[in-house]
């Protein structure tokens, strides 16, 4: 089998309800990057009630309004054991904002409603009055500098079972003055960074693709360079004020 025939199944979680600030761009960027790395991506969109495919290589999800989060929280609860099993098995996942919150233990909205999460990440979130909005820059050991855009009012607190995705260089992060952004347990990453995140941060796409490829095909060697447009987009977003 040549590399180009290698399929990677990307499950896009709840694109109907959880797709704001360009989160769908993450799915497109991941798919293009997988092609550039010599794989044949297959995107499977899962909305409430849809059956999951038999093979799942990567799971990716975005953010949404509190109302959309309520709808998907109920559906996600029915899949909690399956998703936890996949996470324990090393399936790489990226959950942005609203789904980052629901992959934690709970999200208590500003109105006081409690949405139960699936606890894949050891985090919990409290809705607040202050919105954290703007361009954000992180420093990370594994992915280098991460550049994104945050827009949330939830403040997320990490337990010992998760480590932050990165240190905040510019912006708020998990909470006002948290100093840290995102959470990671095993191969599952949660983050508030929209923007979209993956078009500007191919290192994270390569992590998701690499872990998926190692699980399914036994190895991964990056063959795709980072193109000039990405470099320019990163520089331009970094220069913008918050
Ligand atoms: N409602 C959540 C918050 O504001 C999630 C927002 C989002 O997904 N952008 O914290």
CSV table of C-alpha atoms and ligand atoms in Angstrom, one decimal:
chain,number,residue,atom,x,y,z
A,1,UNK,CA,0.0,0.0,0.0
A,2,UNK,CA,1.4,3.4,-0.9
A,3,UNK,CA,1.2,6.3,1.5
A,4,UNK,CA,-1.4,8.1,-0.6
A,5,UNK,CA,-3.9,5.2,-0.1
A,6,UNK,CA,-3.6,5.5,3.7
A,7,UNK,CA,-7.0,6.6,5.0
A,8,UNK,CA,-7.4,8.7,8.1
A,9,UNK,CA,-11.0,9.0,9.5
A,10,UNK,CA,-11.5,12.4,11.0
A,11,UNK,CA,-14.7,12.7,13.2
A,12,UNK,CA,-16.0,16.2,13.3
A,13,UNK,CA,-18.1,16.4,16.4
A,14,UNK,CA,-21.3,18.5,16.3
A,15,UNK,CA,-20.5,20.8,13.4
A,16,UNK,CA,-24.1,22.0,13.4
A,17,UNK,CA,-24.2,23.3,16.9
A,18,UNK,CA,-20.5,23.8,17.7
A,19,UNK,CA,-18.9,25.8,14.9
A,20,UNK,CA,-18.2,29.4,15.6
A,21,UNK,CA,-15.3,31.8,15.0
A,22,UNK,CA,-14.1,29.6,12.1
A,23,UNK,CA,-13.9,26.3,13.9
A,24,UNK,CA,-14.9,24.5,10.7
A,25,UNK,CA,-11.7,25.8,9.3
A,26,UNK,CA,-9.8,23.5,11.6
A,27,UNK,CA,-11.5,20.4,10.0
A,28,UNK,CA,-10.5,21.7,6.5
A,29,UNK,CA,-7.0,22.6,7.5
A,30,UNK,CA,-6.5,19.2,9.2
A,31,UNK,CA,-7.8,17.5,6.1
A,32,UNK,CA,-5.5,19.4,3.8
A,33,UNK,CA,-2.5,18.8,6.0
A,34,UNK,CA,-3.3,15.1,6.1
A,35,UNK,CA,-3.3,15.1,2.3
A,36,UNK,CA,0.0,17.0,2.3
A,37,UNK,CA,1.4,14.3,4.7
A,38,UNK,CA,0.4,11.6,2.2
A,39,UNK,CA,-2.9,10.4,3.7
A,40,UNK,CA,-6.4,10.2,2.4
A,41,UNK,CA,-8.6,11.9,4.9
A,42,UNK,CA,-12.3,11.0,5.3
A,43,UNK,CA,-14.3,13.5,7.3
A,44,UNK,CA,-17.4,12.1,9.2
A,45,UNK,CA,-19.7,14.7,10.6
A,46,UNK,CA,-21.4,13.6,13.8
A,47,UNK,CA,-24.5,15.6,15.0
A,48,UNK,CA,-26.8,14.6,17.9
A,49,UNK,CA,-28.2,11.1,17.2
A,50,UNK,CA,-25.8,10.2,14.4
A,51,UNK,CA,-24.0,6.8,14.7
A,52,UNK,CA,-20.2,6.9,15.1
A,53,UNK,CA,-18.1,5.2,12.4
A,54,UNK,CA,-16.4,1.9,13.2
A,55,UNK,CA,-13.0,3.3,12.6
A,56,UNK,CA,-12.0,6.6,14.2
A,57,UNK,CA,-8.5,8.0,13.8
A,58,UNK,CA,-8.9,11.7,15.0
A,59,UNK,CA,-11.7,13.5,16.8
A,60,UNK,CA,-12.1,17.3,16.5
A,61,UNK,CA,-14.7,19.6,17.9
A,62,UNK,CA,-15.4,23.4,18.2
A,63,UNK,CA,-17.2,26.0,20.2
A,64,UNK,CA,-20.8,27.3,20.4
A,65,UNK,CA,-23.3,29.3,22.4
A,66,UNK,CA,-24.4,28.1,25.8
A,67,UNK,CA,-27.7,26.9,24.2
A,68,UNK,CA,-25.9,24.8,21.6
A,69,UNK,CA,-23.7,23.4,24.4
A,70,UNK,CA,-26.8,22.2,26.3
A,71,UNK,CA,-28.1,20.2,23.3
A,72,UNK,CA,-24.8,18.6,22.6
A,73,UNK,CA,-24.0,17.9,26.3
A,74,UNK,CA,-27.1,15.5,26.4
A,75,UNK,CA,-25.9,13.7,23.3
A,76,UNK,CA,-22.3,13.6,24.4
A,77,UNK,CA,-23.4,12.0,27.7
A,78,UNK,CA,-24.8,9.0,25.7
A,79,UNK,CA,-21.3,8.5,24.1
A,80,UNK,CA,-19.2,9.2,27.2
A,81,UNK,CA,-18.0,5.6,27.6
A,82,UNK,CA,-17.1,5.3,23.9
A,83,UNK,CA,-15.2,8.6,23.8
A,84,UNK,CA,-13.4,7.9,27.1
A,85,UNK,CA,-12.4,4.5,25.7
A,86,UNK,CA,-11.0,6.0,22.5
A,87,UNK,CA,-9.1,8.6,24.5
A,88,UNK,CA,-7.7,5.9,26.8
A,89,UNK,CA,-6.6,4.1,23.6
A,90,UNK,CA,-4.6,7.1,22.5
A,91,UNK,CA,-6.9,8.5,19.7
A,92,UNK,CA,-5.8,12.1,19.2
A,93,UNK,CA,-8.5,14.7,19.8
A,94,UNK,CA,-8.7,18.5,19.7
A,95,UNK,CA,-11.6,20.2,21.4
A,96,UNK,CA,-12.1,23.9,21.1
A,97,UNK,CA,-13.9,26.2,23.6
A,98,UNK,CA,-17.4,24.9,24.1
A,99,UNK,CA,-16.4,21.3,23.6
A,100,UNK,CA,-13.2,21.8,25.6
A,101,UNK,CA,-15.5,22.7,28.5
A,102,UNK,CA,-17.8,19.7,27.9
A,103,UNK,CA,-14.8,17.3,27.7
A,104,UNK,CA,-14.1,18.4,31.3
A,105,UNK,CA,-16.2,17.4,34.3
A,106,UNK,CA,-18.7,20.2,34.2
A,107,UNK,CA,-19.5,23.7,32.9
A,108,UNK,CA,-21.6,25.9,35.2
A,109,UNK,CA,-23.0,28.7,33.1
A,110,UNK,CA,-23.2,32.3,34.2
A,111,UNK,CA,-27.0,31.7,34.6
A,112,UNK,CA,-26.2,28.9,37.1
A,113,UNK,CA,-27.2,26.0,34.8
A,114,UNK,CA,-24.9,23.0,35.2
A,115,UNK,CA,-23.9,21.1,32.1
A,116,UNK,CA,-22.3,17.8,32.9
A,117,UNK,CA,-19.2,16.9,30.8
A,118,UNK,CA,-17.6,13.6,30.1
A,119,UNK,CA,-14.5,14.1,32.2
A,120,UNK,CA,-11.9,13.1,29.6
A,121,UNK,CA,-10.0,16.2,30.6
A,122,UNK,CA,-9.5,17.0,34.3
A,123,UNK,CA,-11.0,20.5,34.2
A,124,UNK,CA,-14.1,22.3,35.2
A,125,UNK,CA,-15.4,25.6,34.0
A,126,UNK,CA,-17.4,28.4,35.6
A,127,UNK,CA,-19.2,31.0,33.4
A,128,UNK,CA,-18.4,34.6,34.4
A,129,UNK,CA,-19.3,38.2,33.4
A,130,UNK,CA,-15.9,39.1,31.9
A,131,UNK,CA,-15.4,38.0,28.3
A,132,UNK,CA,-11.9,37.2,27.3
A,133,UNK,CA,-11.6,38.2,23.7
A,134,UNK,CA,-8.7,38.8,21.3
A,135,UNK,CA,-5.5,37.5,19.7
A,136,UNK,CA,-3.5,35.2,22.0
A,137,UNK,CA,0.0,33.9,21.9
A,138,UNK,CA,1.2,30.8,23.8
A,139,UNK,CA,4.6,29.4,24.4
A,140,UNK,CA,4.8,25.6,24.4
A,141,UNK,CA,7.5,23.0,24.7
A,142,UNK,CA,6.0,20.6,22.2
A,143,UNK,CA,4.5,22.9,19.5
A,144,UNK,CA,6.7,26.0,19.8
A,145,UNK,CA,4.8,29.2,19.6
A,146,UNK,CA,1.0,28.8,19.2
A,147,UNK,CA,-1.0,31.7,17.8
A,148,UNK,CA,-4.8,31.9,18.0
A,149,UNK,CA,-7.9,34.0,19.0
A,150,UNK,CA,-9.9,33.5,22.1
A,151,UNK,CA,-13.5,34.5,22.9
A,152,UNK,CA,-15.1,33.0,26.0
A,153,UNK,CA,-16.5,34.0,29.4
A,154,UNK,CA,-16.0,30.6,31.0
A,155,UNK,CA,-13.0,30.3,33.3
A,156,UNK,CA,-11.5,26.9,33.3
A,157,UNK,CA,-9.5,25.3,36.2
A,158,UNK,CA,-7.3,22.3,35.9
A,159,UNK,CA,-7.0,19.3,38.2
A,160,UNK,CA,-3.9,17.2,38.5
A,161,UNK,CA,-5.0,14.9,35.7
A,162,UNK,CA,-4.4,17.5,33.0
A,163,UNK,CA,-1.5,19.7,32.1
A,164,UNK,CA,-1.9,23.1,30.4
A,165,UNK,CA,-1.4,23.3,26.6
A,166,UNK,CA,0.9,26.3,27.0
A,167,UNK,CA,2.0,29.4,28.8
A,168,UNK,CA,0.3,32.6,27.9
A,169,UNK,CA,2.6,35.2,26.4
A,170,UNK,CA,-0.2,37.6,25.3
A,171,UNK,CA,-3.9,37.2,26.2
A,172,UNK,CA,-6.0,35.6,29.0
A,173,UNK,CA,-6.0,31.9,28.6
A,174,UNK,CA,-8.0,29.5,30.8
A,175,UNK,CA,-9.1,32.3,33.1
A,176,UNK,CA,-8.3,36.0,33.6
A,177,UNK,CA,-4.6,36.2,34.5
A,178,UNK,CA,-4.4,32.4,34.6
A,179,UNK,CA,-1.0,32.4,32.9
A,180,UNK,CA,-1.8,29.1,31.3
A,181,UNK,CA,-4.1,28.1,28.4
A,182,UNK,CA,-5.8,24.8,27.4
A,183,UNK,CA,-5.5,21.4,28.9
A,184,UNK,CA,-4.0,18.1,27.8
A,185,UNK,CA,-4.5,14.5,29.0
A,186,UNK,CA,-2.7,11.9,26.9
A,187,UNK,CA,-3.4,12.7,23.3
A,188,UNK,CA,-6.5,14.8,24.1
A,189,UNK,CA,-6.1,18.6,23.8
A,190,UNK,CA,-8.6,21.2,24.9
A,191,UNK,CA,-8.1,24.8,24.1
A,192,UNK,CA,-10.0,28.2,23.9
A,193,UNK,CA,-8.1,29.1,20.7
A,194,UNK,CA,-10.3,29.7,17.7
A,195,UNK,CA,-9.2,31.7,14.8
A,196,UNK,CA,-9.0,29.0,13.4
A,197,UNK,CA,-6.3,27.3,15.3
A,198,UNK,CA,-5.0,24.7,12.9
A,199,UNK,CA,-4.5,26.8,9.7
A,200,UNK,CA,-2.0,29.0,11.7
A,201,UNK,CA,-0.5,26.1,13.7
A,202,UNK,CA,0.4,23.2,11.5
A,203,UNK,CA,2.5,21.7,14.3
A,204,UNK,CA,-0.7,20.8,16.1
A,205,UNK,CA,-2.2,19.3,12.9
A,206,UNK,CA,1.0,17.2,12.6
A,207,UNK,CA,0.7,16.0,16.2
A,208,UNK,CA,-2.9,14.8,15.5
A,209,UNK,CA,-2.0,13.2,12.2
A,210,UNK,CA,1.2,11.7,13.6
A,211,UNK,CA,-0.4,10.1,16.6
A,212,UNK,CA,-3.3,8.8,14.4
A,213,UNK,CA,-0.8,7.4,11.8
A,214,UNK,CA,1.3,5.7,14.5
A,215,UNK,CA,-1.7,4.1,16.0
A,216,UNK,CA,-3.1,2.8,12.7
A,217,UNK,CA,-0.1,2.3,10.5
A,218,UNK,CA,2.8,2.0,13.0
A,219,UNK,CA,4.9,5.0,12.0
A,220,UNK,CA,4.8,8.6,10.9
A,221,UNK,CA,7.4,10.8,9.1
A,222,UNK,CA,6.5,14.4,8.3
A,223,UNK,CA,7.0,15.1,4.6
A,224,UNK,CA,5.1,18.4,4.3
A,225,UNK,CA,6.9,21.7,4.7
A,226,UNK,CA,5.2,24.7,6.4
A,227,UNK,CA,4.2,27.1,3.5
A,228,UNK,CA,4.9,30.8,3.3
A,229,UNK,CA,1.2,31.8,3.7
A,230,UNK,CA,1.1,30.1,7.1
A,231,UNK,CA,4.2,31.9,8.2
A,232,UNK,CA,2.8,35.3,7.1
A,233,UNK,CA,-0.6,34.6,8.7
A,234,UNK,CA,1.1,33.8,12.0
A,235,UNK,CA,3.1,37.0,11.8
A,236,UNK,CA,0.1,39.1,10.9
A,237,UNK,CA,-2.1,37.7,13.7
A,238,UNK,CA,0.7,38.2,16.2
A,239,UNK,CA,1.1,41.9,15.4
A,240,UNK,CA,-2.7,42.6,15.8
A,241,UNK,CA,-3.7,44.2,19.0
A,242,UNK,CA,-6.1,42.4,21.3
B,1,LIG,N1,-20.2,29.5,26.1
B,1,LIG,C1,-18.9,29.3,26.4
B,1,LIG,C2,-18.1,30.5,27.0
B,1,LIG,O1,-18.3,31.6,26.6
B,1,LIG,C3,-18.2,28.8,25.1
B,1,LIG,C4,-17.9,29.9,24.1
B,1,LIG,C5,-17.3,29.4,22.9
B,1,LIG,O2,-17.4,28.2,22.5
B,1,LIG,N2,-16.8,30.3,22.1
B,1,LIG,O3,-17.3,30.3,27.8
